Structure formats: structure tokens, C-alpha cells
Tab-separated table of C-alpha atoms and ligand atoms in Angstrom:
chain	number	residue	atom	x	y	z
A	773	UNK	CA	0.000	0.000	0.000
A	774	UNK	CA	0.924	3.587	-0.463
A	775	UNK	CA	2.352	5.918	2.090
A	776	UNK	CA	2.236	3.163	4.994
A	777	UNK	CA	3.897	5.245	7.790
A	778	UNK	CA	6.954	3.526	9.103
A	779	UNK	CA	7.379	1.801	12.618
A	780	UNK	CA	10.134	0.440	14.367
A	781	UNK	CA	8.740	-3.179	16.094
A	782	UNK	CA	9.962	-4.405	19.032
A	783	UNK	CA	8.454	-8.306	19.676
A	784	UNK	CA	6.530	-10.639	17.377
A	785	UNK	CA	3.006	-11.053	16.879
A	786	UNK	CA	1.035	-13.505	15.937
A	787	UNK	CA	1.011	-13.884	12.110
A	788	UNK	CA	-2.736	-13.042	11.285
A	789	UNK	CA	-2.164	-10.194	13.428
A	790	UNK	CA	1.249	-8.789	11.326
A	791	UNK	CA	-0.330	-9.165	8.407
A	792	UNK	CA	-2.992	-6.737	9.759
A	793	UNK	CA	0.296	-4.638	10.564
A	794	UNK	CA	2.140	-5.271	7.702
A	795	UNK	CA	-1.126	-4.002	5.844
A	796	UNK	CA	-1.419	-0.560	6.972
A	797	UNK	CA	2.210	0.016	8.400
A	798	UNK	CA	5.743	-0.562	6.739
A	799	UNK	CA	7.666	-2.221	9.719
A	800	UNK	CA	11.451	-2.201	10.458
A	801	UNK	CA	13.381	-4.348	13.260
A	802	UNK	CA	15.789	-3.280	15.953
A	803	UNK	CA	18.204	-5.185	14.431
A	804	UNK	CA	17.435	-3.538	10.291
A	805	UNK	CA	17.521	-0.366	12.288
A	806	UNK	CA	20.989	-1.212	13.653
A	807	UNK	CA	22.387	-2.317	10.424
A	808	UNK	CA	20.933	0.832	8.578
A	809	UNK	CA	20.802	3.861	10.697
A	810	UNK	CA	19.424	6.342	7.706
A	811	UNK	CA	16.215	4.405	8.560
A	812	UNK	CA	16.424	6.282	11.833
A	813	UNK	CA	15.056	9.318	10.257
A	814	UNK	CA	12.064	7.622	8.783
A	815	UNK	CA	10.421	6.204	11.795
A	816	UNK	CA	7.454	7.868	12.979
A	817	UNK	CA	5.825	4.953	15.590
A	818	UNK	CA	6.927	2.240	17.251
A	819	UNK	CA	4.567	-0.607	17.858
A	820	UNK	CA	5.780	-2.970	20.979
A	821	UNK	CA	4.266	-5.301	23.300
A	822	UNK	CA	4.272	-4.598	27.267
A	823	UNK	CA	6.861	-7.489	27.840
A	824	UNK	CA	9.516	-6.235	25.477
A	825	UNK	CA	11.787	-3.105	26.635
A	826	UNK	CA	11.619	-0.171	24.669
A	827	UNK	CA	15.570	1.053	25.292
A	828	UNK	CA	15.471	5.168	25.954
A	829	UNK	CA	18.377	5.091	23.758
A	830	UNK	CA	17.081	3.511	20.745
A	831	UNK	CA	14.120	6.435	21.054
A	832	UNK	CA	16.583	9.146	21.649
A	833	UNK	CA	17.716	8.380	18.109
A	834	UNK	CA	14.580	8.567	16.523
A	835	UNK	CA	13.918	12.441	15.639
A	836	UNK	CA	10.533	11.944	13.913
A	837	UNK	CA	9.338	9.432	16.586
A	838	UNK	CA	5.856	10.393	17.562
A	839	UNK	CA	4.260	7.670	19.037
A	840	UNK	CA	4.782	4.215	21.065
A	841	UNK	CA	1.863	2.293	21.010
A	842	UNK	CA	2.010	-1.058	23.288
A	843	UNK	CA	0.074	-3.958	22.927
A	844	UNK	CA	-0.803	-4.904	26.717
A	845	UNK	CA	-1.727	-2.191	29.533
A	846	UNK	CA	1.288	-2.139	31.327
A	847	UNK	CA	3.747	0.426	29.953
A	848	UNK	CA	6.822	0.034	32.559
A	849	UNK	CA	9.145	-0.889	30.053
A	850	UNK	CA	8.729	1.994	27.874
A	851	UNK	CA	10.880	5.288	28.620
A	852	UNK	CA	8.253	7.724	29.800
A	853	UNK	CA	9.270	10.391	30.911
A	854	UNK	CA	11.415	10.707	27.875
A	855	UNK	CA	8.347	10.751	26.045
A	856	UNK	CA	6.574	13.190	27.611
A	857	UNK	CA	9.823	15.525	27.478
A	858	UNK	CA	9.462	15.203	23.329
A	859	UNK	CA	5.834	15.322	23.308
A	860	UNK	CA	5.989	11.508	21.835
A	861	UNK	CA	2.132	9.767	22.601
A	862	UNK	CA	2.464	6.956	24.452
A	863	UNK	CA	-0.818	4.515	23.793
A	864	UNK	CA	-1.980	1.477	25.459
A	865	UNK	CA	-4.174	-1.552	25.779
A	866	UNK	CA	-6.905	-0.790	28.923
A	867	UNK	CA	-10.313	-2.170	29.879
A	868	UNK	CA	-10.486	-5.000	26.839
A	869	UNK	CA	-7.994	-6.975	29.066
A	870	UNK	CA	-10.019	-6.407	32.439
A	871	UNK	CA	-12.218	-9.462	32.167
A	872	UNK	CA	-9.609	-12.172	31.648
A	873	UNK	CA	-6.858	-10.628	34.259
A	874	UNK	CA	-9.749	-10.974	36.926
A	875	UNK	CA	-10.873	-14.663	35.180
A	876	UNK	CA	-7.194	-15.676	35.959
A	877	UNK	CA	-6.841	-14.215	39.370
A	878	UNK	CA	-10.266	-16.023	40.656
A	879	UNK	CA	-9.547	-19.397	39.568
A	880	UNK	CA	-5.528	-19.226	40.246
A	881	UNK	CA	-6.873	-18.293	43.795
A	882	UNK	CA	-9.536	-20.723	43.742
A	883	UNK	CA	-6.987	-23.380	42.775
A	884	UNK	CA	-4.335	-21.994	45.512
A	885	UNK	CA	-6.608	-22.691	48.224
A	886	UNK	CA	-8.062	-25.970	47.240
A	887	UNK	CA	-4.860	-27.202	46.165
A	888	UNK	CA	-6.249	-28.307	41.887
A	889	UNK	CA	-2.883	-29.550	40.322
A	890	UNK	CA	-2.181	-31.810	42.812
A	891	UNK	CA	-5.300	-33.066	43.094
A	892	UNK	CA	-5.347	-33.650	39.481
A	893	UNK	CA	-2.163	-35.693	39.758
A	894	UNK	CA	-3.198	-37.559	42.395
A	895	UNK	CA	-6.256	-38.933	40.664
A	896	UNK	CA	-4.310	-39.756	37.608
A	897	UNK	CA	-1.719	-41.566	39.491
A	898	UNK	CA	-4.086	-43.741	41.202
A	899	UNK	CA	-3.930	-42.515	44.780
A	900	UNK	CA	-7.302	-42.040	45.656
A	901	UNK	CA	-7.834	-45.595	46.430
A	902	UNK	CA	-5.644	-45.645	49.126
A	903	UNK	CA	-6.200	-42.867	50.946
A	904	UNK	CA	-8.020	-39.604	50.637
A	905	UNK	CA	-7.179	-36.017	49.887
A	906	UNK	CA	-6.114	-33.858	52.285
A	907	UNK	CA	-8.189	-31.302	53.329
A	908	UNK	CA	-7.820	-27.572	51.950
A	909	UNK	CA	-9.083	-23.987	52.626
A	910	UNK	CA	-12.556	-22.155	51.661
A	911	UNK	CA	-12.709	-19.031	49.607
A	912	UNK	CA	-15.715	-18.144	52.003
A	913	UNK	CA	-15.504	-15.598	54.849
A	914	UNK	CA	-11.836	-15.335	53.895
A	915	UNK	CA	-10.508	-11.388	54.113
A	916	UNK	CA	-9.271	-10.532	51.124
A	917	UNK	CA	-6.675	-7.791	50.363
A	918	UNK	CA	-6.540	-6.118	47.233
A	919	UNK	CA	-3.209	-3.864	46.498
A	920	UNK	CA	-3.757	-1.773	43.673
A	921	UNK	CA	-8.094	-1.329	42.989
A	922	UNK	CA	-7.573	0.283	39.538
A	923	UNK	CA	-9.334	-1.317	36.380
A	924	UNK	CA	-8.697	-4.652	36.465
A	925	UNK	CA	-8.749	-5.205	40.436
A	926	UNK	CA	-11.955	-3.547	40.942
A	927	UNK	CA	-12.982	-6.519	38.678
A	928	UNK	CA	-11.158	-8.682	40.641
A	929	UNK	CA	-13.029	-7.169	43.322
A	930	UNK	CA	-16.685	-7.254	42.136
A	931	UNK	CA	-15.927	-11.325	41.059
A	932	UNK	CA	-14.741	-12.009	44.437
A	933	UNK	CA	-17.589	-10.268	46.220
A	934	UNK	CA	-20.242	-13.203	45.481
A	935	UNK	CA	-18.053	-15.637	47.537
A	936	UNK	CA	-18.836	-13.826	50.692
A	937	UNK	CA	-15.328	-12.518	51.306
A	938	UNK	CA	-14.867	-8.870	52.788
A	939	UNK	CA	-12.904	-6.728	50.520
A	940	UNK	CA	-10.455	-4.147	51.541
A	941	UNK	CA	-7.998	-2.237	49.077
A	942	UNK	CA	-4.587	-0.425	49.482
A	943	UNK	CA	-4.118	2.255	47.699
A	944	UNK	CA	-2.836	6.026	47.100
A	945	UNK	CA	-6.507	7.151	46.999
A	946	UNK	CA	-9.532	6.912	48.947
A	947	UNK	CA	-11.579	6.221	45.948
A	948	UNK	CA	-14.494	6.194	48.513
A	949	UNK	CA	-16.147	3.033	47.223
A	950	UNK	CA	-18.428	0.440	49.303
A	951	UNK	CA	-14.818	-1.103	50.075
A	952	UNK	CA	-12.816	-0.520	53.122
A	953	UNK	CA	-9.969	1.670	52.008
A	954	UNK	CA	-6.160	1.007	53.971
A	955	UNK	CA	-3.720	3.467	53.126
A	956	UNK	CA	-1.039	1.718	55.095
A	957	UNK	CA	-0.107	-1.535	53.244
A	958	UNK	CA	1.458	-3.155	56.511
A	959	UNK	CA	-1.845	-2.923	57.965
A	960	UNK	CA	-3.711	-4.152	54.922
A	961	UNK	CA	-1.821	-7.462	54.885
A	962	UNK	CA	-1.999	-7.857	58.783
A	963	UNK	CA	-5.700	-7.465	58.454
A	964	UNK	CA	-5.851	-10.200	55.359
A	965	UNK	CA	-5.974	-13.510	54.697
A	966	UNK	CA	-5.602	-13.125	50.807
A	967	UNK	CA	-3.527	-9.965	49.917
A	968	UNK	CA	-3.799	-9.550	45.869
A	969	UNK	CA	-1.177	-7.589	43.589
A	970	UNK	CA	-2.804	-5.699	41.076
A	971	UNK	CA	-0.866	-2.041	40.799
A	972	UNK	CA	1.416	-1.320	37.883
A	973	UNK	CA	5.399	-1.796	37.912
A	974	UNK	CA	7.557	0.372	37.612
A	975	UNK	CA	9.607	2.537	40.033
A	976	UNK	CA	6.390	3.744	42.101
A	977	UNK	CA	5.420	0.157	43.565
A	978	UNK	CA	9.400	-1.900	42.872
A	979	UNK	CA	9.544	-4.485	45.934
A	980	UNK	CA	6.511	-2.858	47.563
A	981	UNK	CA	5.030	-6.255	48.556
A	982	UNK	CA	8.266	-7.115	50.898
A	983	UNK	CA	9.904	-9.116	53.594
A	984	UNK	CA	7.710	-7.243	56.199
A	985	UNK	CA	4.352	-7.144	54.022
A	986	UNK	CA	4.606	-11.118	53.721
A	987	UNK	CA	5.251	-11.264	57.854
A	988	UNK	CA	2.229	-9.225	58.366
A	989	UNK	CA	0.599	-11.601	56.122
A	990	UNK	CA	1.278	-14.404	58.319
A	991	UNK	CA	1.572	-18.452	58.264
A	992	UNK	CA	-2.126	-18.422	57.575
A	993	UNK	CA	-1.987	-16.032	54.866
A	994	UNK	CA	-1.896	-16.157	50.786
A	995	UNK	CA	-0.644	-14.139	48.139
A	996	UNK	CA	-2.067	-13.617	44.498
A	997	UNK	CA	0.281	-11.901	42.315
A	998	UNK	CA	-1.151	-10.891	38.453
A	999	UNK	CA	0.325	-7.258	38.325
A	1000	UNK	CA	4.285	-7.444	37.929
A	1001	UNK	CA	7.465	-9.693	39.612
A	1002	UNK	CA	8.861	-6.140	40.021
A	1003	UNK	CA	6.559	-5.439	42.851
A	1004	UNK	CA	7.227	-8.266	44.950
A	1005	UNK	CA	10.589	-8.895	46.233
A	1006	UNK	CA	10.749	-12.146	44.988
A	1007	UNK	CA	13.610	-13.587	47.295
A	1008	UNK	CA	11.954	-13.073	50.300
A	1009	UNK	CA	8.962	-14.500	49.016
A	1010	UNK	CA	10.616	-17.481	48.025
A	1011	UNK	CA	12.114	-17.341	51.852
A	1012	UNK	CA	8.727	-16.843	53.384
A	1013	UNK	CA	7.543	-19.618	51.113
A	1014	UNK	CA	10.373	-22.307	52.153
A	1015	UNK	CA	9.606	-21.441	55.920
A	1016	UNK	CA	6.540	-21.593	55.400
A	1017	UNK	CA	5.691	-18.055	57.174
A	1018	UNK	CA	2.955	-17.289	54.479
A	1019	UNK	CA	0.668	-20.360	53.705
A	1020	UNK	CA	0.919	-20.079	50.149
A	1021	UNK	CA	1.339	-17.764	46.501
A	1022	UNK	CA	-0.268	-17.714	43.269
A	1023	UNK	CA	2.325	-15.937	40.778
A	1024	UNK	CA	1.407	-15.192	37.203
A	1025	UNK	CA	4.256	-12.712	37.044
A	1026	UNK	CA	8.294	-12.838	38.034
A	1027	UNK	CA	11.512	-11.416	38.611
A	1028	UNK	CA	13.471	-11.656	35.049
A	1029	UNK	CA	10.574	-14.023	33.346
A	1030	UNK	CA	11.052	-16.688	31.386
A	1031	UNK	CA	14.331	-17.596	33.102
A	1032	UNK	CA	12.415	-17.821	36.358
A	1033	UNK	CA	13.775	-18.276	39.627
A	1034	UNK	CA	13.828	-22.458	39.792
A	1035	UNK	CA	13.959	-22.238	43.497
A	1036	UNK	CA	9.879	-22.022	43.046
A	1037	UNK	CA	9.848	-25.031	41.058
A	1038	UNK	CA	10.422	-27.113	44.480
A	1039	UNK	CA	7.725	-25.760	45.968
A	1040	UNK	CA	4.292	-27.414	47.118
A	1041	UNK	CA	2.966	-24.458	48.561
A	1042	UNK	CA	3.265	-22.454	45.184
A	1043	UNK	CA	1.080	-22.593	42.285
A	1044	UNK	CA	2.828	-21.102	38.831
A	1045	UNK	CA	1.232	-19.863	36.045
A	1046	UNK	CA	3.364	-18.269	32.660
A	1047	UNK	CA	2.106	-14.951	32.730
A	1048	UNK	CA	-1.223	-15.355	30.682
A	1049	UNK	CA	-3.639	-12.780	32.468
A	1050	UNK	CA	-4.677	-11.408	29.220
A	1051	UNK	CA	-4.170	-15.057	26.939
A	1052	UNK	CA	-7.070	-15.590	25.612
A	1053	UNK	CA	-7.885	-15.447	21.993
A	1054	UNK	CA	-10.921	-12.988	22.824
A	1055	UNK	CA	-9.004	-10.631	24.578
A	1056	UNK	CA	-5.944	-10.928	22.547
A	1057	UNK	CA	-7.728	-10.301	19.494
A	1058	UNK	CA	-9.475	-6.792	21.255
A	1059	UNK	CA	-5.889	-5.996	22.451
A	1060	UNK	CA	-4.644	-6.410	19.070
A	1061	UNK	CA	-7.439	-4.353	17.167
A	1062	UNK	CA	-7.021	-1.601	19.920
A	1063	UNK	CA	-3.138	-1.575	19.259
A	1064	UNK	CA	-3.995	-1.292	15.837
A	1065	UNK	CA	-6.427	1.262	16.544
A	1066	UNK	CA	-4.491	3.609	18.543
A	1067	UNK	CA	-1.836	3.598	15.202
A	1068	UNK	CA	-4.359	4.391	12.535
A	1069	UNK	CA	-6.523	7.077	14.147
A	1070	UNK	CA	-3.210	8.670	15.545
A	1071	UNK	CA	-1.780	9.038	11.677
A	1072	UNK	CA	-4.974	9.484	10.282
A	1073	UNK	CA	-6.860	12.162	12.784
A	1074	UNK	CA	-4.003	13.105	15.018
A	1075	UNK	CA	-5.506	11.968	17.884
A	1076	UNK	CA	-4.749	8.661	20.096
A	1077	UNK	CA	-8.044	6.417	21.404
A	1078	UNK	CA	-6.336	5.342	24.912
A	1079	UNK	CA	-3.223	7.726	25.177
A	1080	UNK	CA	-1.520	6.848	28.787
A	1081	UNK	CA	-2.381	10.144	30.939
A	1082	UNK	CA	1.521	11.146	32.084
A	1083	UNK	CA	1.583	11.534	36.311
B	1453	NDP	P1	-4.816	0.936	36.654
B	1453	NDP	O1	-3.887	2.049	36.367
B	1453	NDP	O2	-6.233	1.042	36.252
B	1453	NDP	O3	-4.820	0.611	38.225
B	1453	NDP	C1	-3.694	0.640	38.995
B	1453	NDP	C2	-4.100	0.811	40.466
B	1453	NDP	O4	-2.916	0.741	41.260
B	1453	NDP	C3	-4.777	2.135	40.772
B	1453	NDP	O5	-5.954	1.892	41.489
B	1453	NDP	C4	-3.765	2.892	41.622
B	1453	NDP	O6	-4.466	3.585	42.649
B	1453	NDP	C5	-2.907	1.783	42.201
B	1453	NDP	N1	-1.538	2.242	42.441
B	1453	NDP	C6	-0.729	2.915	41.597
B	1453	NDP	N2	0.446	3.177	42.184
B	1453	NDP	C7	0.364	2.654	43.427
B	1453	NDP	C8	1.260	2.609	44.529
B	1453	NDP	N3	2.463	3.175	44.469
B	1453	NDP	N4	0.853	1.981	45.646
B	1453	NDP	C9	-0.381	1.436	45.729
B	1453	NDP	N5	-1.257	1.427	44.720
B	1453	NDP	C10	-0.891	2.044	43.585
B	1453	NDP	O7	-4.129	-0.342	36.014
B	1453	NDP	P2	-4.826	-1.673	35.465
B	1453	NDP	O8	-5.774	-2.174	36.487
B	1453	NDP	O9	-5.300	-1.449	34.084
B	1453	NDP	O10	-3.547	-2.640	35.386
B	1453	NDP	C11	-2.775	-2.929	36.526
B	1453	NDP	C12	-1.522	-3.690	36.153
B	1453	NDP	O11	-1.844	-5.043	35.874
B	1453	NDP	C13	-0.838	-3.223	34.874
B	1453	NDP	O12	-0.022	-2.102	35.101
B	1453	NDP	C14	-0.063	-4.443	34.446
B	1453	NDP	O13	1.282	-4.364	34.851
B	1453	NDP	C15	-0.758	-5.600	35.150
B	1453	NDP	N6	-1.284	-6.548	34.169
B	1453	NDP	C16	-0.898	-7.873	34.221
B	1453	NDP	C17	-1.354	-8.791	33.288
B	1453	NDP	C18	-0.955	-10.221	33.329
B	1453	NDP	O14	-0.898	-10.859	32.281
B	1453	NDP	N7	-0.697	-10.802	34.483
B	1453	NDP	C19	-2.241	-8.377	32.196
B	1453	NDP	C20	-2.632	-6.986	32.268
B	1453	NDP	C21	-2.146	-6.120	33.215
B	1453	NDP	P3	-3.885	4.956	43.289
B	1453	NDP	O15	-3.603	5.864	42.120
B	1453	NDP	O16	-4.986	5.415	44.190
B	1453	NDP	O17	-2.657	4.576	44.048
């Protein structure tokens, strides 16, 4: 096609969804731009997916760069302030992911507490008849901590409410909601039985959730973490997990992911999932028509449909 603008892409895609790219957008690599830096002065976008690292350098060469738009909501990989210095848009991926971050955060929970891989295994290797499963832990009357009640974990929240928990949240905000808000996160997890991550990375929340969060949290206590591995230190969770001073975690996310720390792997009290809060062909497919989205009205009207709103 004629006039495509051109992007610099950082991660793959799916292929029906580059040839969506490919059709209104003339792509280049990090590694074409490397080998032919006149192609520098051509770029006008980047397209990139919240995983991948968008290096401030590789931006600082890019004089005609006037938007990043990320496929995913999470945008702590991408150089912001940077951008807002050169007036570069930064767009991403909110509220079509919602659903299925929330999905995955009630049944990992679910599964957490009444312990589902192993008792898959143990029905498939034949244990049942000899003795019975041991006994888990109800959802019910459980407190439940959320840290972070934006988008997705009001959703969290409003799935969570039908199994008779009480909800509490920690956050910067009193959003004055029908939730109980704790604006001191120590007390939040002392007063929980189920603390959930569900703020945004970055250097704001980095290790928020640590050693002394997951005392407060206590041998009885569980964490859920869908947001980031940067906000948990991950070392003393592992700690707290081999001692056994919290009862148990959920992690979708991690420190340095996929080469994930294979301490966890030895863990019973752990249950691992490979970061697939928004993996679902449904919400993929939105996330990909609203990356898509953000590009063409952006060249076309000047205007972005979910620009990130700078702090
Ligand atoms: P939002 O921006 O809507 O919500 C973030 C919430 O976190 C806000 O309520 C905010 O409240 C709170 N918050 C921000 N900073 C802090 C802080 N320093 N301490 C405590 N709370 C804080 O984000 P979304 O709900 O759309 O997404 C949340 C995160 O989920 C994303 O940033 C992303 O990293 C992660 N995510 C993970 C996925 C996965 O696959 N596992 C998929 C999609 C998203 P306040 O301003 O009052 O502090």
C-alpha cells in the first residue's frame, strides 16, 4: 500500500495479526535499524508489546518518533518520561484486558486454596484408592486484600464479592467506594488472609510487597500476584515460602521471566502460572485491534483512542 507510515517493532506477533500490521504500516526491526541507521530518520511509531523493553536510547535516536503504542496495559518498560519531554504519545491496551486478568486471578486463587494440580495428579496416578485427599481452605468468609483497585482489580473485586469474602484495598486514593480503604499496606496485609497484587510496575510500587508485608501476612496467609514480579521482592517470598511463614502464593508474574527463579519449582505451597492474564484469543484479538487502533486514528486524525495520561 501507499504511504504506509513507518514503525520500528519491538516483539513478534502472531502472524494473522502482522499481516494486519504489515497491511497498513511498513515495519522495520531493531536489528534492520541497527544495520541501517538512515532508517532512523524515517520512523514515525513504534509498535511494541508490554513485555519487550523499549531502550530510551534507541528512542533518543529517533527524531521523527511520535508515538509508542504497546500492545498490553502495562507500559513500565517503555521510557516515559522521555516521552513526555518530546511530546511523543504513548498509547496502550486498557479495559479490553479487564475481564480475563480478573478470570485468571479467581480461579488461580480458587486453585491456591483448594490445592487443583495436585489433586489432578493424584487422581491420575491412582492414589485415591488408598487414601483420601487432604483437606484444603474455603474461599468463604476469607478477608481478602486487594493492592492496587484500579481497572482490572476492581474486577477482581466485584468477582470475588459473590463468595462472601470482605474486601479491603490499598491504595494512594480513597476512591471512597463500598470497600474498606487502607492506606497503610502493613496494615492491609496484617488485616488479610488473601492480599492480591494488582498495581502497575515500575519505580512507584518496585519491591513494595516485601519481607515485612509477607510477615504481616502471616503463616495463615496467601498471596495472588497478576500485576508485575517487580513489585514483589521475589527472594523473600521465596524465603517466606520455604519457611513456610505465608501459607501459600499464586504468581502469574516474576523477577526476570522466562528464566524464572527455579527455586519455586520445588515448591508445594506455590502454584505457577506463565504470565497469561490477558491469553485468551478474545481478549488478545481486542488488544490487538485496539493496538492497531491507537496507530491508525493517531496518523490518520491526530488523535490517540487510549493515550496513557503522564503523572
Ligand atoms: P490501573 O492504572 O487502572 O490501576 C492501577 C491501580 O494501582 C490504581 O488503582 C492505583 O491507585 C494503584 N496504584 C498505583 N500506584 C500505586 C502505589 N504506588 N501503591 C499502591 N497502589 C498504587 O491499572 P490496570 O488495572 O489497568 O492494570 C494494573 C496492572 O496489571 C498493569 O499495570 C499491568 O502491569 C498488570 N497486568 C498484568 C497482566 C498479566 O498478564 N498478568 C495483564 C494486564 C495487566 P492509586 O492511584 O490510588 O494509588
Amino acid at each position: 500500500a501507499a504511504m504506509r507510515p513507518e514503525l520500528l517493532q519491538i516483539g513478534a506477533f502472531p502472524p494473522q495479526v502482522q499481516a494486519e500490521i504489515d497491511a497498513d504500516f511498513h515495519c522495520h526491526s531493531l536489528d534492520a535499524l541497527a544495520n541501517a541507521p538512515a532508517l532512523a530518520d524515517a520512523i514515525v511509531g513504534i509498535i511494541t508489546r508490554s513485555n519487550q523493553r523499549v531502550p530510551a536510547e534507541v528512542v533518543e535516536r529517533l527524531p521523527g518518533l511520535r508515538i509508542i503504542s504497546t500492545f498490553g496495559v502495562g507500559y513500565d518498560q517503555i521510557p516515559l518520561e522521555l516521552a513526555a519531554r518530546r511530546g511523543i504519545v504513548v498509547t496502550n491496551t486498557p479495559d479490553v484486558l479487564n475481564a480475563a486478568v480478573a478470570e485468571l486471578c479467581v480461579g488461580m486463587l480458587l486453585s491456591l486454596l483448594r490445592d487443583l494440580p495436585r489433586a489432578d495428579r493424584f487422581v491420575r496416578e491412582g492414589l485415591w484408592r488408598q487414601a483420601p485427599f487432604p483437606l484444603a481452605v474455603s474461599l468463604a468468609g476469607k478477608r481478602v486484600g486487594i493492592v492496587g483497585l484500579g481497572r482490572i482489580g476492581k474486577e477482581i473485586a466485584r468477582r470475588l464479592e459473590p463468595f462472601g469474602v470482605t474486601l479491603a484495598y490499598h491504595g494512594r486514593t480513597d476512591q471512597r467506594l463500598a470497600w474498606r480503604h487502607e492506606p497503610d499496606l502493613l496494615a492491609l496485609a496484617a488485616d488479610s488472609d488473601i492480599l492480591i497484587v494488582s498495581a502497575p510496575g515500575g519505580n512507584g510500587t518496585a519491591r513494595m510487597i516485601d519481607a515485612r508485608v509477607l510477615a504481616a501476612l502471616g503463616p495463615q496467609g496467601y498471596l495472588v500476584n497478576v500485576a508485575r514480579g517487580s513489585l514483589v521482592d521475589e527472594a523473600a517470598l521465596i524465603e517466606a515460602l520455604q519457611g513456610k511463614t505465608i501459607a501459600g502464593a499464586a504468581l502469574d508474574v516474576y523477577d526476570n521471566e522466562p528464566a524464572i527463579d527455579e527455586r519455586l519449582f520445588a515448591l508445594e505451597n506455590v502454584l505457577l502460572t506463565p504470565h497469561i492474564g490477558s491469553a485468551t484469543h478474545e481478549t488478545r484479538h481486542a488488544m490487538a485491534q485496539l493496538t492497531l487502533d491507537n496507530l491508525r486514528t493517531f496518523f490518520r486524525e491526530g488523535r490517540a483512542l487510549t493515550p496513557v495520561v503522564f503523572e
